[in-house]
């Protein structure tokens, strides 16, 4: 005889809709038909324990969650959609990562507390973006001519990420989401605001997105972004990011008073000096009047081709990075460090850490070992 579990059907429906999962998708994950999910939600029938385990895994919930009444509001943070042409509902995987990011934030607040992030004297606008970028550099302890002393794009990203996290801004990355869905998003809080980056983007692309999202946070906004220049909020954030990463003074000094740049090679040399992408450098140079519209379009085409070629090469390689390495990249040393210190101080045990990191215990050990190895 099959034993069925008497769950709360309304709670199942709430969890499914909160995570933007339709009945067909949930049924596929549980190995059943969509009509079965409908009957579970209506209370007509109940799932087996094995079916409930698969449902709970897909919806990122504990088994116990489905036995209580549904919450009164969503626990996936709301964000404005600045993606413009993209639109559409939030993908399930992104909704899950947004929810988890909020959980990570609550964990840090509980275990270590948080200091307030750098606050600008006024909101960023089109007219003051340059001044606000300079002000933010000052708040972060950077001189106007500062360029990260890193040797690779990944080290540059890690430098900026660590700098922001040391000033009370959480940064996470997400995997397995197409780049045309979103480049980044911000979740505003008065303390410990959150930035999510798309792990599918290039390192330099993520660096530009990082400070694009910082602009949204500085303006006390939460938003999901594609970095389109067509929308006012996105344009302001792009101008801020460009001025933060590429102050005019640094560019002028690097060009040695040259009036113009004539080739893509020259732009790429400057981009490497500034630790930014060629396209970001091209846009900035065009804004400052150093390159023509035609050269900027050539840079855009060249950059797109380089990125597509690189992605194809990566797809052609057998295997991929170990799971724990991707997890370390996504969670970051800031959050993993919080859990590592809590383990060391016996505030949590390995089972707690497994839950807080959303990883199995062997992976938790790998993450903690890597944290101490890199920190030392």
XYZ file of C-alpha atoms in Angstrom:
376
model
C 0.000 0.000 0.000
C 1.294 3.455 -0.970
C 1.587 5.820 1.999
C 0.725 9.422 1.204
C 1.775 12.534 3.127
C -1.017 14.964 4.178
C 0.598 18.276 3.156
C -1.076 21.687 3.031
C -2.009 22.119 -0.642
C -2.206 25.911 -0.356
C 1.365 25.992 0.920
C 2.532 23.920 -2.035
C 0.820 26.302 -4.447
C 2.311 29.322 -2.650
C 5.824 27.856 -2.789
C 5.504 26.961 -6.478
C 4.185 30.373 -7.520
C 6.710 32.228 -5.331
C 9.535 30.446 -7.148
C 7.982 31.099 -10.599
C 7.611 27.365 -11.337
C 4.590 26.190 -13.328
C 2.847 22.888 -12.683
C 4.406 21.186 -15.707
C 7.949 22.037 -14.589
C 7.323 20.918 -11.016
C 5.675 17.705 -12.210
C 8.699 16.914 -14.372
C 11.021 17.400 -11.398
C 8.866 15.065 -9.288
C 8.529 12.451 -12.034
C 4.726 12.749 -12.192
C 2.073 14.440 -14.327
C 0.933 18.065 -14.028
C -2.572 16.950 -13.083
C -1.064 15.322 -9.975
C 0.440 18.641 -8.863
C -2.954 20.245 -9.386
C -4.620 17.607 -7.219
C -1.972 18.045 -4.489
C -2.598 21.790 -4.428
C -6.391 21.422 -4.346
C -6.167 18.898 -1.524
C -7.857 16.196 -3.590
C -4.879 13.865 -3.104
C -1.492 13.927 -1.369
C 2.028 13.083 -2.581
C 4.113 10.147 -1.461
C 7.136 10.907 0.684
C 9.469 10.360 -2.289
C 7.393 12.714 -4.441
C 7.396 15.334 -1.665
C 11.174 15.070 -1.337
C 11.570 15.834 -5.061
C 9.055 18.679 -4.875
C 10.784 20.177 -1.846
C 14.173 20.007 -3.568
C 12.845 21.731 -6.675
C 11.154 24.488 -4.660
C 14.165 24.872 -2.314
C 12.137 24.176 0.832
C 12.350 21.820 3.782
C 9.879 18.946 4.029
C 8.395 20.462 7.198
C 7.515 23.653 5.306
C 4.668 21.921 3.445
C 2.815 20.957 6.626
C 2.133 24.514 7.812
C -0.119 27.279 6.415
C 1.429 29.388 3.628
C 3.197 32.668 4.519
C 1.338 35.907 3.887
C 3.969 37.315 1.514
C 6.759 36.192 -0.796
C 10.267 35.576 0.564
C 11.819 36.246 -2.868
C 12.862 39.938 -2.749
C 11.129 42.302 -5.136
C 13.231 44.166 -7.679
C 12.435 46.651 -10.381
C 12.948 45.179 -13.855
C 15.375 47.418 -15.787
C 15.994 44.785 -18.471
C 13.850 46.568 -21.044
C 13.503 44.304 -24.061
C 14.048 41.108 -22.040
C 11.042 41.208 -19.735
C 9.185 38.058 -18.792
C 8.984 36.360 -15.400
C 12.049 35.770 -13.256
C 13.597 32.368 -14.070
C 13.209 29.776 -11.336
C 16.950 29.464 -10.762
C 17.347 33.233 -10.347
C 14.388 33.413 -7.947
C 16.044 30.663 -5.910
C 19.372 32.487 -5.793
C 17.699 35.779 -4.822
C 15.928 34.015 -1.965
C 19.134 32.319 -0.851
C 21.027 35.624 -0.975
C 18.501 37.051 1.477
C 19.041 34.020 3.718
C 22.815 34.507 3.554
C 22.369 38.132 4.545
C 20.242 37.146 7.556
C 22.907 34.617 8.563
C 25.662 37.240 8.524
C 23.524 39.661 10.535
C 22.846 36.955 13.123
C 26.418 35.686 13.397
C 28.473 38.863 12.965
C 26.260 41.899 12.510
C 27.069 44.499 9.861
C 28.436 47.988 9.440
C 26.640 50.491 7.231
C 27.820 50.740 3.643
C 29.260 54.004 2.196
C 26.445 56.512 1.635
C 26.707 59.296 -0.933
C 25.650 62.808 0.024
C 22.904 62.820 -2.622
C 21.416 60.584 -5.294
C 23.246 59.929 -8.551
C 21.840 61.714 -11.595
C 22.980 62.147 -15.188
C 24.387 65.552 -14.252
C 26.373 64.565 -11.145
C 27.446 60.973 -11.997
C 31.086 61.990 -12.466
C 31.216 63.785 -9.110
C 29.381 60.939 -7.332
C 31.808 58.367 -8.779
C 34.730 60.401 -7.433
C 32.949 60.677 -4.078
C 32.427 56.911 -3.931
C 36.092 56.276 -4.728
C 36.960 58.548 -1.812
C 34.517 56.736 0.519
C 36.159 53.438 -0.438
C 39.613 54.856 0.334
C 40.824 55.105 -3.277
C 42.798 57.925 -4.847
C 41.661 59.356 -8.181
C 44.554 57.695 -10.036
C 44.128 54.266 -8.391
C 44.097 51.140 -10.586
C 43.933 47.651 -8.988
C 47.419 46.082 -8.724
C 46.195 42.713 -10.019
C 47.719 40.654 -12.823
C 44.611 38.958 -14.218
C 40.953 39.747 -14.857
C 39.846 37.279 -12.179
C 42.152 38.889 -9.618
C 40.791 42.322 -10.532
C 37.217 41.156 -10.001
C 38.152 39.570 -6.677
C 39.870 42.797 -5.610
C 36.776 44.922 -6.271
C 34.474 42.328 -4.750
C 36.537 42.083 -1.575
C 36.727 45.866 -1.321
C 32.953 46.252 -1.499
C 32.330 43.409 0.942
C 34.780 44.963 3.410
C 32.549 48.056 3.276
C 29.292 46.228 4.011
C 28.025 45.295 0.525
C 27.389 41.600 -0.153
C 28.366 40.233 -3.566
C 27.296 36.810 -4.852
C 27.438 35.124 -8.244
C 24.906 32.751 -9.800
C 25.389 29.875 -12.244
C 23.501 28.355 -15.174
C 21.504 31.441 -16.167
C 21.800 32.791 -19.704
C 23.549 36.152 -19.994
C 20.652 37.557 -22.038
C 18.357 36.971 -19.037
C 20.246 39.358 -16.768
C 23.744 40.726 -16.211
C 23.305 41.649 -12.571
C 20.815 42.781 -9.964
C 20.766 44.747 -6.749
C 18.703 44.193 -3.597
C 18.685 47.341 -1.485
C 18.869 47.310 2.320
C 20.015 50.026 4.721
C 22.643 47.564 5.960
C 24.206 44.761 3.932
C 22.676 45.493 0.522
C 23.164 42.695 -2.009
C 24.607 42.545 -5.532
C 24.140 39.416 -7.659
C 26.364 38.891 -10.706
C 25.783 36.470 -13.561
C 28.620 33.945 -13.478
C 28.227 33.391 -17.227
C 29.551 36.895 -17.938
C 33.208 37.704 -18.572
C 35.338 38.894 -15.655
C 35.535 42.418 -17.032
C 31.821 42.367 -17.753
C 31.137 41.460 -14.129
C 33.426 44.253 -12.929
C 31.457 46.863 -14.863
C 28.173 45.343 -13.649
C 29.418 45.429 -10.056
C 29.636 49.215 -10.050
C 26.542 49.593 -12.215
C 24.623 47.805 -9.431
C 26.421 49.868 -6.799
C 24.875 52.944 -8.426
C 21.392 51.460 -7.983
C 22.152 50.722 -4.329
C 23.511 54.246 -3.827
C 20.143 55.487 -5.143
C 18.333 53.145 -2.721
C 16.938 51.005 -5.536
C 16.619 47.276 -6.172
C 16.754 46.279 -9.803
C 17.354 43.530 -12.339
C 19.580 44.775 -15.128
C 20.800 44.035 -18.630
C 22.894 47.250 -18.717
C 20.857 48.677 -21.594
C 21.560 52.287 -22.484
C 17.945 52.810 -23.509
C 16.497 53.223 -20.028
C 17.186 56.253 -17.864
C 18.008 54.328 -14.667
C 20.352 52.051 -16.589
C 22.026 54.962 -18.357
C 22.724 56.727 -15.055
C 24.186 53.522 -13.560
C 26.356 52.973 -16.654
C 27.708 56.528 -16.530
C 28.515 56.117 -12.830
C 30.301 52.786 -13.395
C 32.308 54.196 -16.304
C 33.420 57.225 -14.290
C 34.273 55.091 -11.263
C 36.390 52.575 -13.160
C 37.812 54.986 -15.740
C 38.182 58.513 -14.313
C 38.935 61.082 -16.993
C 42.209 62.007 -15.312
C 43.558 58.464 -15.648
C 42.561 58.265 -19.306
C 44.093 61.640 -20.134
C 47.361 60.641 -18.468
C 47.406 57.265 -20.204
C 46.888 58.847 -23.623
C 49.577 61.485 -23.082
C 47.390 64.298 -24.468
C 46.617 62.459 -27.746
C 43.642 63.992 -29.528
C 42.226 60.736 -30.881
C 42.621 56.969 -31.158
C 42.420 55.352 -34.566
C 42.501 51.575 -33.994
C 41.025 48.769 -31.930
C 44.550 47.744 -30.887
C 45.074 51.121 -29.196
C 41.788 50.741 -27.308
C 42.709 47.224 -26.174
C 46.072 48.438 -24.844
C 44.319 51.162 -22.845
C 41.679 48.705 -21.598
C 44.404 46.432 -20.202
C 45.978 49.398 -18.424
C 42.636 50.374 -16.882
C 41.682 46.734 -16.041
C 38.379 46.969 -17.928
C 36.873 45.407 -21.066
C 37.693 46.790 -24.499
C 34.059 47.687 -25.069
C 33.766 49.529 -21.740
C 36.921 51.454 -22.596
C 35.537 52.164 -26.060
C 32.278 53.562 -24.730
C 34.171 55.751 -22.276
C 36.553 57.005 -24.958
C 33.640 57.772 -27.269
C 31.891 59.709 -24.510
C 35.051 61.752 -23.957
C 35.422 62.397 -27.697
C 38.555 60.323 -28.241
C 37.097 57.856 -30.772
C 34.503 57.978 -33.529
C 31.094 56.283 -33.603
C 32.331 53.983 -36.365
C 35.325 52.822 -34.310
C 33.083 52.225 -31.297
C 30.811 50.036 -33.411
C 33.862 48.092 -34.655
C 34.983 47.593 -31.052
C 31.512 46.341 -30.116
C 31.515 43.817 -32.981
C 35.072 42.704 -32.203
C 34.332 42.304 -28.483
C 31.169 40.300 -29.140
C 33.059 37.945 -31.449
C 35.877 37.472 -28.934
C 33.387 36.606 -26.206
C 31.432 34.181 -28.395
C 34.662 32.465 -29.466
C 35.803 32.178 -25.872
C 32.468 30.685 -24.794
C 32.633 28.136 -27.610
C 36.144 27.143 -26.584
C 34.972 26.657 -22.991
C 32.040 24.526 -24.137
C 34.421 22.361 -26.156
C 36.571 21.512 -23.147
C 35.776 18.214 -21.393
C 34.357 18.353 -17.886
C 34.400 21.621 -15.997
C 35.401 23.118 -12.653
C 34.854 21.050 -9.533
C 31.515 21.775 -7.853
C 33.065 23.180 -4.708
C 35.165 25.627 -6.734
C 32.076 27.008 -8.448
C 30.353 27.193 -5.082
C 33.324 29.072 -3.604
C 33.218 31.527 -6.509
C 29.483 32.085 -6.162
C 29.333 32.444 -2.384
C 32.594 34.347 -2.076
C 35.194 34.398 0.678
C 33.180 36.962 2.642
C 30.215 34.702 3.335
C 32.241 31.494 3.539
C 34.531 33.262 6.000
C 31.534 34.055 8.200
C 30.619 30.367 8.347
C 34.252 29.284 8.837
C 34.635 31.622 11.832
C 31.320 30.454 13.266
C 32.546 26.848 13.046
C 35.823 27.770 14.693
C 34.007 29.595 17.503
C 31.546 26.674 17.850
C 28.570 28.897 17.143
C 27.491 26.330 14.545
C 28.371 22.719 13.780
C 28.987 21.039 10.413
C 25.299 20.161 10.033
C 24.355 23.813 10.602
C 27.045 24.908 8.147
C 25.701 22.478 5.570
C 22.297 24.143 5.819
C 23.698 27.692 5.844
C 25.861 27.053 2.771
C 23.261 24.910 0.969
C 25.937 22.258 0.453
C 26.652 18.718 1.615
C 29.122 18.276 4.463
C 32.076 17.113 2.289
C 31.657 20.259 0.155
C 31.444 22.398 3.305
C 34.834 21.037 4.369
C 36.307 21.830 0.936
C 34.936 25.387 1.082
C 36.273 26.054 4.574
C 39.696 24.590 3.720
C 39.888 26.763 0.597
C 38.921 29.834 2.618
C 41.731 29.339 5.111
C 44.176 28.474 2.332
C 43.432 31.622 0.343
C 43.197 33.876 3.385
C 46.588 32.745 4.646
